[in-house]
mmCIF file of C-alpha atoms and ligand atoms in Angstrom:
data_model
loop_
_atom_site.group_PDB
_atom_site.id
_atom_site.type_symbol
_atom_site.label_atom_id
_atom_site.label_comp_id
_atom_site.label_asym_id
_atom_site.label_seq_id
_atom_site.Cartn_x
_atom_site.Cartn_y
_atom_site.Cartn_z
ATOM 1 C CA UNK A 1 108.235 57.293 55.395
ATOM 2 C CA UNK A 2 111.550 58.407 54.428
ATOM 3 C CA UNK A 3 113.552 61.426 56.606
ATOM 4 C CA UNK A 4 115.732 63.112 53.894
ATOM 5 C CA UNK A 5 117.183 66.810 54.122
ATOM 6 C CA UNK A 6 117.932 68.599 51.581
ATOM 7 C CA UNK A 7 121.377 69.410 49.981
ATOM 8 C CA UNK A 8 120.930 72.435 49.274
ATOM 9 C CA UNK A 9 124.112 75.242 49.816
ATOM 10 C CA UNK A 10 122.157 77.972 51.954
ATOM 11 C CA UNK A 11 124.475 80.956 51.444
ATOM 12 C CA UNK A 12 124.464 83.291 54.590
ATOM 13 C CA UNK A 13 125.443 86.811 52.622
ATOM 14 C CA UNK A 14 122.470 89.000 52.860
ATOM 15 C CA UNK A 15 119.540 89.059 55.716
ATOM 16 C CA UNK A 16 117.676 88.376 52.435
ATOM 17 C CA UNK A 17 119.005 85.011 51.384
ATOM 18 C CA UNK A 18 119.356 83.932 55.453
ATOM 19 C CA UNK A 19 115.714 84.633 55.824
ATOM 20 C CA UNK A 20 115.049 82.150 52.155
ATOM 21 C CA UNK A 21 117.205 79.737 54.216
ATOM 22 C CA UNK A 22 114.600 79.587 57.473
ATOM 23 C CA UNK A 23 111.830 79.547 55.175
ATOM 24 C CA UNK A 24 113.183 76.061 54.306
ATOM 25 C CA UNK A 25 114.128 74.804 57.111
ATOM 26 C CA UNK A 26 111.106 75.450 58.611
ATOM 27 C CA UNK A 27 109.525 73.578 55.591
ATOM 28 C CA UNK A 28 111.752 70.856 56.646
ATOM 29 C CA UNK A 29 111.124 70.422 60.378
ATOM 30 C CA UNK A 30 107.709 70.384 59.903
ATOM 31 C CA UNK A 31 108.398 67.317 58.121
ATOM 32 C CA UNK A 32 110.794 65.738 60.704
ATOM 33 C CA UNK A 33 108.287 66.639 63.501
ATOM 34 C CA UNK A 34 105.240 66.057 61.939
ATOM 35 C CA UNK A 35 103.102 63.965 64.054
ATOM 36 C CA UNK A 36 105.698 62.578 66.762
ATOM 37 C CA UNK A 37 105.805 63.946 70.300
ATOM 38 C CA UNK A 38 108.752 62.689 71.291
ATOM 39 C CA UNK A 39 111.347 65.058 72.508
ATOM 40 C CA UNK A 40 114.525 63.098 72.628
ATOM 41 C CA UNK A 41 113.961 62.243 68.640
ATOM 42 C CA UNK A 42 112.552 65.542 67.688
ATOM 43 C CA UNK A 43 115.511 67.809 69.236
ATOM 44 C CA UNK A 44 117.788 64.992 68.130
ATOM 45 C CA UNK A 45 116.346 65.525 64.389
ATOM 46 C CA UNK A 46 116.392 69.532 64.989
ATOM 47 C CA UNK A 47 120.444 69.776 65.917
ATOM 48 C CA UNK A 48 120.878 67.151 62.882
ATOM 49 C CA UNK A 49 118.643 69.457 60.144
ATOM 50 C CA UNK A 50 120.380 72.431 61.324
ATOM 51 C CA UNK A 51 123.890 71.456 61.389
ATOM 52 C CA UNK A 52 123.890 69.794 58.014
ATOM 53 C CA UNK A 53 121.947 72.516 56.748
ATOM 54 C CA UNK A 54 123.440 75.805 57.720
ATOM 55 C CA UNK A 55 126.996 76.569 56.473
ATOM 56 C CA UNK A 56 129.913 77.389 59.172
ATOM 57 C CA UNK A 57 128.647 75.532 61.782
ATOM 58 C CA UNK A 58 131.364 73.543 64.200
ATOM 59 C CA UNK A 59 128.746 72.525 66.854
ATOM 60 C CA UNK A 60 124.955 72.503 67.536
ATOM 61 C CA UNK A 61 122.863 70.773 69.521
ATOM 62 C CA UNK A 62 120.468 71.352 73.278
ATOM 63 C CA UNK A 63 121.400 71.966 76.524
ATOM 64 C CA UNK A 64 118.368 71.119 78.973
ATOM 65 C CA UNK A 65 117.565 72.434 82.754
ATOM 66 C CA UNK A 66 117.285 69.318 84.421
ATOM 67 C CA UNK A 67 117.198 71.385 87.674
ATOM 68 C CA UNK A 68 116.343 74.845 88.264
ATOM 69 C CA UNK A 69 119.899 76.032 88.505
ATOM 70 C CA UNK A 70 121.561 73.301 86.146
ATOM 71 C CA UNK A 71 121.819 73.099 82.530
ATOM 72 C CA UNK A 72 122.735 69.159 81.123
ATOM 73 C CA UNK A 73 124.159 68.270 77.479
ATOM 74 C CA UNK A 74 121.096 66.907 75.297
ATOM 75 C CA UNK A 75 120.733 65.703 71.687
ATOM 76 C CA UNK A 76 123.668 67.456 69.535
ATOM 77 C CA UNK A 77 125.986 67.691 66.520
ATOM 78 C CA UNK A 78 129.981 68.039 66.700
ATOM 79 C CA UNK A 79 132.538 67.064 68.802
ATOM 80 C CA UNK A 80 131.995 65.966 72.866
ATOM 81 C CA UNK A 81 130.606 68.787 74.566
ATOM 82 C CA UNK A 82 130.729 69.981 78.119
ATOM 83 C CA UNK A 83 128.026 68.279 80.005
ATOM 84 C CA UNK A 84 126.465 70.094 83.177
ATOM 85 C CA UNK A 85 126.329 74.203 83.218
ATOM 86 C CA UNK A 86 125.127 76.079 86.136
ATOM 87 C CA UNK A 87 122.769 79.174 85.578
ATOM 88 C CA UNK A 88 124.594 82.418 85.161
ATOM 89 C CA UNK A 89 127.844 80.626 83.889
ATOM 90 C CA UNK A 90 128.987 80.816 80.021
ATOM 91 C CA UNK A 91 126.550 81.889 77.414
ATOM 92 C CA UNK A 92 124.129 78.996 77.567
ATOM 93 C CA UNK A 93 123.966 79.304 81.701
ATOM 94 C CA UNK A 94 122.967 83.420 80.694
ATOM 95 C CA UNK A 95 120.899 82.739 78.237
ATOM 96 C CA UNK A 96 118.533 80.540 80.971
ATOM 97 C CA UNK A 97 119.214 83.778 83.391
ATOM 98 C CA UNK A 98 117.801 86.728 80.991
ATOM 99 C CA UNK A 99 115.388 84.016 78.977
ATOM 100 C CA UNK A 100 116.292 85.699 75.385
ATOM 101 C CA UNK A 101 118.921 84.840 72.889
ATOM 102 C CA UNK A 102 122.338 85.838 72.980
ATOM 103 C CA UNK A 103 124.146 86.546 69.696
ATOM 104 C CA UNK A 104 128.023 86.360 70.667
ATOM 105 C CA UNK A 105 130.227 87.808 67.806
ATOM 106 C CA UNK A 106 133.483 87.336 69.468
ATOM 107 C CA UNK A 107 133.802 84.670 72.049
ATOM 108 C CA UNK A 108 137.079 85.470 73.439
ATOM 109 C CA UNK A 109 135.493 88.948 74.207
ATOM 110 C CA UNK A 110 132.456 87.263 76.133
ATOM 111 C CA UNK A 111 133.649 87.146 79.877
ATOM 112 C CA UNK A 112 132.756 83.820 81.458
ATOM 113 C CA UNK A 113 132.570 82.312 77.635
ATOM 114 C CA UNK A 114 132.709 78.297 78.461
ATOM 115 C CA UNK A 115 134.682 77.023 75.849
ATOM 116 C CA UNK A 116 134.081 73.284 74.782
ATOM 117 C CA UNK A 117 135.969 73.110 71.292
ATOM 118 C CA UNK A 118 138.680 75.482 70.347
ATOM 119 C CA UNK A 119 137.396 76.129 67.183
ATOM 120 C CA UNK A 120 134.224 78.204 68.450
ATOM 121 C CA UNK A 121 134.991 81.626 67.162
ATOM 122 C CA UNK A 122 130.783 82.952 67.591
ATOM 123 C CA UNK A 123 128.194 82.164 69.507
ATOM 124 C CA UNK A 124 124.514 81.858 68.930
ATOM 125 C CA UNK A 125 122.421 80.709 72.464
ATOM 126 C CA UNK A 126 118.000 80.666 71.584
ATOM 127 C CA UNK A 127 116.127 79.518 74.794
ATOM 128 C CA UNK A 128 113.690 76.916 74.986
ATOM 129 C CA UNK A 129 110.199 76.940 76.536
ATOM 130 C CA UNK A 130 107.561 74.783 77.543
ATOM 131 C CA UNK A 131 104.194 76.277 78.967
ATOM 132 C CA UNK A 132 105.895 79.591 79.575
ATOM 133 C CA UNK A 133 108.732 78.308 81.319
ATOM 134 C CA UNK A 134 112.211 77.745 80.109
ATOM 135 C CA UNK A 135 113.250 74.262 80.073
ATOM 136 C CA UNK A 136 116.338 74.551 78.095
ATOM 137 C CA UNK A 137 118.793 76.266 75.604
ATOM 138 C CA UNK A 138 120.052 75.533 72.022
ATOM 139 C CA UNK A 139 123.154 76.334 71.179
ATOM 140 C CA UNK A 140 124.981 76.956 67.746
ATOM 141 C CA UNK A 141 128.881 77.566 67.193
ATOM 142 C CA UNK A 142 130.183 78.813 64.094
ATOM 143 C CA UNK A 143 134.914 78.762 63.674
ATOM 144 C CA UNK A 144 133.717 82.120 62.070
ATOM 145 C CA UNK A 145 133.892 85.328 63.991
ATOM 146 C CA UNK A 146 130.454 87.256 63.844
ATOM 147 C CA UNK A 147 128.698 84.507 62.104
ATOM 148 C CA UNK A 148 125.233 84.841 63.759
ATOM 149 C CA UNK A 149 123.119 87.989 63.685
ATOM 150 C CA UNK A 150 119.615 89.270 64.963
ATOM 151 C CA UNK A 151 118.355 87.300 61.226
ATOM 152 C CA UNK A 152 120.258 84.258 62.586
ATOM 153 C CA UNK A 153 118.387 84.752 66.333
ATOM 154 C CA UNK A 154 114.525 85.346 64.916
ATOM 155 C CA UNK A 155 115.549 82.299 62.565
ATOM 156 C CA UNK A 156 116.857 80.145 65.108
ATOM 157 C CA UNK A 157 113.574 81.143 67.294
ATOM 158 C CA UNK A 158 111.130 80.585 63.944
ATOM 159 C CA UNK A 159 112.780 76.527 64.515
ATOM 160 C CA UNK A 160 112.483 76.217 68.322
ATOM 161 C CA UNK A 161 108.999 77.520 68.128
ATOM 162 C CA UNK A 162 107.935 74.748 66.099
ATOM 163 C CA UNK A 163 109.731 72.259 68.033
ATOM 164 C CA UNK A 164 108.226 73.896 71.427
ATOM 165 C CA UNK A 165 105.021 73.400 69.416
ATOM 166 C CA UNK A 166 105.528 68.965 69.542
ATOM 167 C CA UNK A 167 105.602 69.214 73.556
ATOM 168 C CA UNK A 168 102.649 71.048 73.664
HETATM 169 N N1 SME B 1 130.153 77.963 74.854
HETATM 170 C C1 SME B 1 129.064 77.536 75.688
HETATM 171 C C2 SME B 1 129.288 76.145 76.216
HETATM 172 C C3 SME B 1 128.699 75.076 75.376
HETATM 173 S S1 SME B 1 129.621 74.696 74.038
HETATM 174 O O1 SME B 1 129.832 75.866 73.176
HETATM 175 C C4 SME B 1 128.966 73.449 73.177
HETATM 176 C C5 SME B 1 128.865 78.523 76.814
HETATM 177 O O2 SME B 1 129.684 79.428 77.005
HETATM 178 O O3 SME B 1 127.877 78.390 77.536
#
């Protein structure tokens, strides 16, 4: 079996042609997940698919809650990250607190904003759950301001829900 993405240039200029862009990369996780369960190589997969897929990206990858007040680096895409984040801090540690995603057009204007490469300019933060609970974040950064959107948050959901899907 081979794992290929495709090359395609996803252009990000109307909720219309973003929404085209999940449709395939849905298409194209179901193939990387298809019939494999395990979670290190399917959320290792999932940050690789969506940062070589979707355009401005500078970092994406999973924070998981190893404890229930402690978020750890997982599988990801860019430069070294931060590794442990307590709940409540930065956007990933407030995404675990409300349990929704957290579109962050500016991150110098978000206060607490944990910042890992200097290049993040906006902030997209989906959590992950297992059984009803949350059991982690994912976490895209764009060197764009407002590069993520309520399209970009549904979209980003659309993915984790098929990934939550392989644990179930
Ligand atoms: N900016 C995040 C920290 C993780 S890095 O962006 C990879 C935050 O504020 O939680």
């Amino acid at each position: 079996m081979t794992f290929t993405i495709s090359d395609t240039a996803y252009s990000t200029d109307s909720a219309e042609a973003k929404e085209a862009m999940y449709v395939d990369l849905r298409s194209q996780l179901q193939g990387l997940v298809h019939g494999e369960t395990d979670w290190i190589a399917n959320t290792a997969n999932f940050s690789s698919l969506v940062f070589n897929s979707m355009p401005d990206l500078n970092w994406a990858g999973f924070y998981f809650l190893k404890t229930e007040d402690e978020l750890v680096l997982g599988p990801f895409q860019g430069k070294p990250a931060c590794i442990r984040i307590k709940k409540g801090r930065g956007v990933c540690g407030t995404t675990v607190e409300k349990g929704e995603a957290i579109v962050v057009p500016d991150v110098h204007a978000f206060p607490g904003h944990i910042a890992c490469d200097v290049n993040s300019r906006s902030e997209l933060v989906v959590p992950v759950f297992s059984k009803g609970a949350i059991v982690g974040v994912f976490d895209l950064d764009s060197p764009l301001p407002n590069r993520f959107d309520e399209v970009d948050a549904q979209g980003i959901q659309s993915l984790v829900q098929i990934l939550e899907a392989t644990l179930a």
